[in-house]
Amino acid sequence: MTARLGIFFAEEGLAGQPALLRNFLRRTSILEVLDADACDVVADMTGSHALLDECERRGLFVQSVDPARARFRCHPLLRDYLRSELRQGSPDEERGLRMRASHWFLSAGDYEQAYDHAIGAGEYLEGARILDACCADRRSEGLGRRLLSMMERLPQELRSRYPRVLLAMAWTLIFWWDFDQAEEVLIACRNRLNQIRSTGAASPEQLEELENLYLHRQMMLALFQDDLPRVVA
């Protein structure tokens, strides 16, 4: 039913519209919110704000979402239909669009959306690097459970290369009282820190910081488990 409604929206809304507008909406459908600057970068063009205004004026299921008319939304059914069409018809183009979106959001300090688009493009290594940078930013603590969901989307082998990601994951698991998994993550982190120390893959200052964070997570895990002898030790 939802798919049929999406087709209806596309056929009724986009039929007879200029190719420029149809192609613009298709390429920017990867965005949840149609910010004009983001659209310019993703679609590799200029003048997105005028096109968004025109889409709304023509009733193409695009509507502004703030008084300044700087941000717009496409109707979810139409957006999902256009995304599906893009993915099935032009997968390479979709990957390129998503990576441009990822770079734009990263430059804006929005790690969550930058990560989502990198993973959506199948660029897991780039996603891991973004997540590592996110975990180094204290603002990431506000992501809470969402940060854990981001981490779980990475393959375990790739995740285990980044001790800062493992440390953030352990801290989130401890906070949510998942002590067994937190213990497993800290073991993986210990192994990775040993590798880094033996290969010299980090500066002494970086390694010291990571070791201090590791000790903090160990201490907090013991405290949450009421294992006071372990804390003292």
Short mmCIF file of C-alpha atoms in Angstrom, two decimals:
data_model
loop_
_atom_site.label_atom_id
_atom_site.label_comp_id
_atom_site.label_asym_id
_atom_site.label_seq_id
_atom_site.Cartn_x
_atom_site.Cartn_y
_atom_site.Cartn_z
CA MET A 1 0.00 0.00 0.00
CA THR A 2 2.78 2.42 0.95
CA ALA A 3 4.65 1.67 -2.27
CA ARG A 4 1.52 2.33 -4.34
CA LEU A 5 0.99 5.63 -2.53
CA GLY A 6 4.58 6.59 -3.30
CA ILE A 7 4.03 5.88 -6.98
CA PHE A 8 0.81 7.92 -6.85
CA PHE A 9 2.66 10.86 -5.30
CA ALA A 10 5.36 10.66 -7.96
CA GLU A 11 2.97 10.32 -10.88
CA GLU A 12 0.52 12.96 -9.68
CA GLY A 13 3.10 15.36 -8.30
CA LEU A 14 5.91 15.13 -10.83
CA ALA A 15 4.09 14.36 -14.07
CA GLY A 16 4.59 17.19 -16.53
CA GLN A 17 7.03 19.05 -14.29
CA PRO A 18 10.33 20.42 -15.67
CA ALA A 19 13.14 17.86 -15.80
CA LEU A 20 15.30 20.21 -13.72
CA LEU A 21 12.88 20.02 -10.78
CA ARG A 22 12.30 16.28 -11.08
CA ASN A 23 16.03 15.56 -11.17
CA PHE A 24 16.68 17.97 -8.30
CA LEU A 25 14.14 16.22 -6.05
CA ARG A 26 15.46 12.80 -7.01
CA ARG A 27 19.08 13.67 -6.21
CA THR A 28 18.29 15.45 -2.94
CA SER A 29 15.90 12.72 -1.76
CA ILE A 30 18.75 11.24 0.31
CA LEU A 31 18.39 14.22 2.69
CA GLU A 32 15.89 14.16 5.54
CA VAL A 33 15.73 17.96 5.59
CA LEU A 34 16.26 19.98 2.43
CA ASP A 35 18.68 22.65 3.56
CA ALA A 36 19.52 24.84 0.56
CA ASP A 37 23.28 24.82 1.24
CA ALA A 38 23.30 21.05 1.67
CA CYS A 39 21.28 20.65 -1.52
CA ASP A 40 23.78 22.79 -3.44
CA VAL A 41 26.63 20.52 -2.32
CA VAL A 42 24.82 17.21 -2.77
CA ALA A 43 23.36 18.06 -6.19
CA ASP A 44 26.61 19.83 -7.23
CA MET A 45 24.82 22.99 -8.29
CA THR A 46 23.81 26.45 -7.17
CA GLY A 47 20.39 28.02 -6.72
CA SER A 48 18.81 25.27 -4.61
CA HIS A 49 16.88 27.76 -2.49
CA ALA A 50 15.07 29.10 -5.55
CA LEU A 51 14.31 25.56 -6.71
CA LEU A 52 12.90 24.64 -3.29
CA ASP A 53 10.68 27.72 -3.37
CA GLU A 54 9.54 26.76 -6.86
CA CYS A 55 8.79 23.17 -5.80
CA GLU A 56 6.64 24.45 -2.95
CA ARG A 57 4.89 26.98 -5.17
CA ARG A 58 4.04 24.25 -7.69
CA GLY A 59 2.62 21.99 -4.97
CA LEU A 60 5.24 19.27 -5.42
CA PHE A 61 4.77 17.98 -1.85
CA VAL A 62 7.66 20.13 -0.60
CA GLN A 63 7.04 22.46 2.34
CA SER A 64 9.15 24.89 4.33
CA VAL A 65 9.64 23.91 7.97
CA ASP A 66 10.92 27.13 9.51
CA PRO A 67 9.80 30.80 9.44
CA ALA A 68 12.97 31.86 7.64
CA ARG A 69 12.16 29.40 4.84
CA ALA A 70 15.74 28.14 4.92
CA ARG A 71 14.80 24.49 5.35
CA PHE A 72 12.21 22.34 3.61
CA ARG A 73 10.86 18.81 3.74
CA CYS A 74 9.69 16.54 0.98
CA HIS A 75 6.65 14.39 1.78
CA PRO A 76 8.00 11.09 3.21
CA LEU A 77 6.13 8.90 0.70
CA LEU A 78 7.45 10.84 -2.27
CA ARG A 79 10.94 11.02 -0.74
CA ASP A 80 11.03 7.25 -0.15
CA TYR A 81 9.84 6.58 -3.69
CA LEU A 82 12.52 8.85 -5.15
CA ARG A 83 15.20 7.25 -2.97
CA SER A 84 14.17 3.80 -4.13
CA GLU A 85 14.21 4.92 -7.74
CA LEU A 86 17.68 6.43 -7.28
CA ARG A 87 19.05 3.32 -5.52
CA GLN A 88 17.68 0.89 -8.08
CA GLY A 89 18.38 2.95 -11.17
CA SER A 90 21.63 4.71 -10.31
CA PRO A 91 23.40 3.06 -7.34
CA ASP A 92 26.78 4.59 -8.19
CA GLU A 93 25.22 8.03 -8.38
CA GLU A 94 23.54 7.48 -5.01
CA ARG A 95 26.87 6.56 -3.41
CA GLY A 96 28.45 9.74 -4.78
CA LEU A 97 25.55 11.87 -3.53
CA ARG A 98 25.74 10.32 -0.09
CA MET A 99 29.47 10.88 0.20
CA ARG A 100 29.06 14.54 -0.74
CA ALA A 101 26.35 14.76 1.92
CA SER A 102 28.63 13.04 4.43
CA HIS A 103 31.45 15.51 3.81
CA TRP A 104 29.07 18.46 4.10
CA PHE A 105 27.61 17.31 7.41
CA LEU A 106 31.05 16.51 8.78
CA SER A 107 32.25 20.02 7.94
CA ALA A 108 29.17 21.33 9.78
CA GLY A 109 30.04 19.26 12.87
CA ASP A 110 27.04 16.95 12.48
CA TYR A 111 28.76 13.61 13.05
CA GLU A 112 25.55 11.61 13.22
CA GLN A 113 24.31 12.53 9.75
CA ALA A 114 27.82 12.43 8.29
CA TYR A 115 28.14 8.89 9.62
CA ASP A 116 24.69 7.84 8.37
CA HIS A 117 25.47 8.94 4.83
CA ALA A 118 28.92 7.31 4.80
CA ILE A 119 27.41 4.00 5.93
CA GLY A 120 24.55 4.45 3.47
CA ALA A 121 27.16 4.77 0.74
CA GLY A 122 28.80 1.53 1.88
CA GLU A 123 31.95 3.41 2.94
CA TYR A 124 32.46 1.68 6.27
CA LEU A 125 36.07 2.76 6.71
CA GLU A 126 35.08 6.40 6.26
CA GLY A 127 32.21 5.78 8.68
CA ALA A 128 34.66 4.40 11.24
CA ARG A 129 36.85 7.48 10.92
CA ILE A 130 33.85 9.75 11.41
CA LEU A 131 32.74 7.75 14.44
CA ASP A 132 36.26 7.95 15.89
CA ALA A 133 36.19 11.75 15.51
CA CYS A 134 32.70 11.80 17.04
CA CYS A 135 33.87 9.84 20.09
CA ALA A 136 36.72 12.32 20.58
CA ASP A 137 34.18 15.15 20.79
CA ARG A 138 32.60 15.52 24.24
CA ARG A 139 29.33 16.54 22.61
CA SER A 140 28.91 12.92 21.52
CA GLU A 141 27.99 12.03 25.11
CA GLY A 142 24.62 13.63 24.44
CA LEU A 143 23.85 11.04 21.76
CA GLY A 144 23.38 8.35 24.41
CA ARG A 145 21.78 5.20 23.07
CA ARG A 146 21.93 6.54 19.50
CA LEU A 147 25.74 6.47 19.70
CA LEU A 148 25.60 2.79 20.60
CA SER A 149 23.33 2.12 17.62
CA MET A 150 25.83 3.90 15.37
CA MET A 151 28.66 1.72 16.69
CA GLU A 152 26.70 -1.49 16.17
CA ARG A 153 26.31 -0.70 12.46
CA LEU A 154 30.07 -1.06 11.97
CA PRO A 155 31.54 -4.52 11.32
CA GLN A 156 33.14 -5.77 14.53
CA GLU A 157 36.53 -6.26 12.91
CA LEU A 158 36.62 -2.63 11.78
CA ARG A 159 35.26 -1.32 15.06
CA SER A 160 38.01 -3.12 16.98
CA ARG A 161 40.69 -1.01 15.23
CA TYR A 162 39.54 2.17 16.98
CA PRO A 163 40.14 2.14 20.75
CA ARG A 164 38.36 5.45 21.25
CA VAL A 165 35.23 3.97 19.67
CA LEU A 166 35.54 0.90 21.91
CA LEU A 167 35.97 3.07 24.99
CA ALA A 168 32.90 5.13 24.14
CA MET A 169 30.97 1.95 23.46
CA ALA A 170 32.03 0.45 26.80
CA TRP A 171 31.00 3.61 28.66
CA THR A 172 27.56 3.60 27.02
CA LEU A 173 27.08 -0.10 27.80
CA ILE A 174 28.08 0.47 31.43
CA PHE A 175 25.63 3.34 31.71
CA TRP A 176 22.87 1.06 30.39
CA TRP A 177 23.89 -1.73 32.77
CA ASP A 178 24.98 -4.14 30.06
CA PHE A 179 28.03 -5.23 32.03
CA ASP A 180 28.84 -8.50 30.22
CA GLN A 181 29.07 -6.81 26.84
CA ALA A 182 30.97 -3.87 28.33
CA GLU A 183 33.52 -6.36 29.68
CA GLU A 184 33.92 -7.92 26.22
CA VAL A 185 34.41 -4.52 24.62
CA LEU A 186 37.04 -3.57 27.19
CA ILE A 187 38.94 -6.81 26.53
CA ALA A 188 38.97 -5.95 22.81
CA CYS A 189 40.13 -2.44 23.70
CA ARG A 190 42.94 -3.79 25.89
CA ASN A 191 44.14 -6.00 23.04
CA ARG A 192 44.07 -3.08 20.60
CA LEU A 193 45.96 -0.79 23.00
CA ASN A 194 48.63 -3.47 23.38
CA GLN A 195 48.96 -3.65 19.59
CA ILE A 196 49.25 0.12 19.33
CA ARG A 197 51.92 0.19 22.02
CA SER A 198 53.96 -2.57 20.34
CA THR A 199 53.80 -1.00 16.87
CA GLY A 200 54.17 2.63 17.89
CA ALA A 201 50.98 3.51 15.98
CA ALA A 202 50.22 6.40 18.35
CA SER A 203 52.28 9.09 20.05
CA PRO A 204 53.12 8.60 23.76
CA GLU A 205 50.70 11.42 24.60
CA GLN A 206 47.86 9.84 22.63
CA LEU A 207 48.52 6.44 24.14
CA GLU A 208 48.59 7.86 27.65
CA GLU A 209 45.23 9.53 27.09
CA LEU A 210 43.71 6.30 25.82
CA GLU A 211 45.17 4.29 28.70
CA ASN A 212 43.70 6.76 31.20
CA LEU A 213 40.29 6.45 29.54
CA TYR A 214 40.61 2.68 29.64
CA LEU A 215 41.38 2.74 33.37
CA HIS A 216 38.41 5.03 33.93
CA ARG A 217 36.07 2.61 32.14
CA GLN A 218 37.47 -0.30 34.15
CA MET A 219 36.94 1.61 37.37
CA MET A 220 33.39 2.63 36.46
CA LEU A 221 32.49 -0.93 35.47
CA ALA A 222 33.71 -2.17 38.84
CA LEU A 223 31.81 0.59 40.68
CA PHE A 224 28.57 -0.16 38.84
CA GLN A 225 29.01 -3.83 39.73
CA ASP A 226 29.75 -2.99 43.39
CA ASP A 227 33.11 -4.69 43.01
CA LEU A 228 34.94 -2.46 45.51
CA PRO A 229 38.08 -4.63 45.89
CA ARG A 230 38.59 -4.38 42.14
CA VAL A 231 38.25 -0.59 42.27
CA VAL A 232 40.86 -0.32 45.05
CA ALA A 233 43.20 -2.66 43.20
#
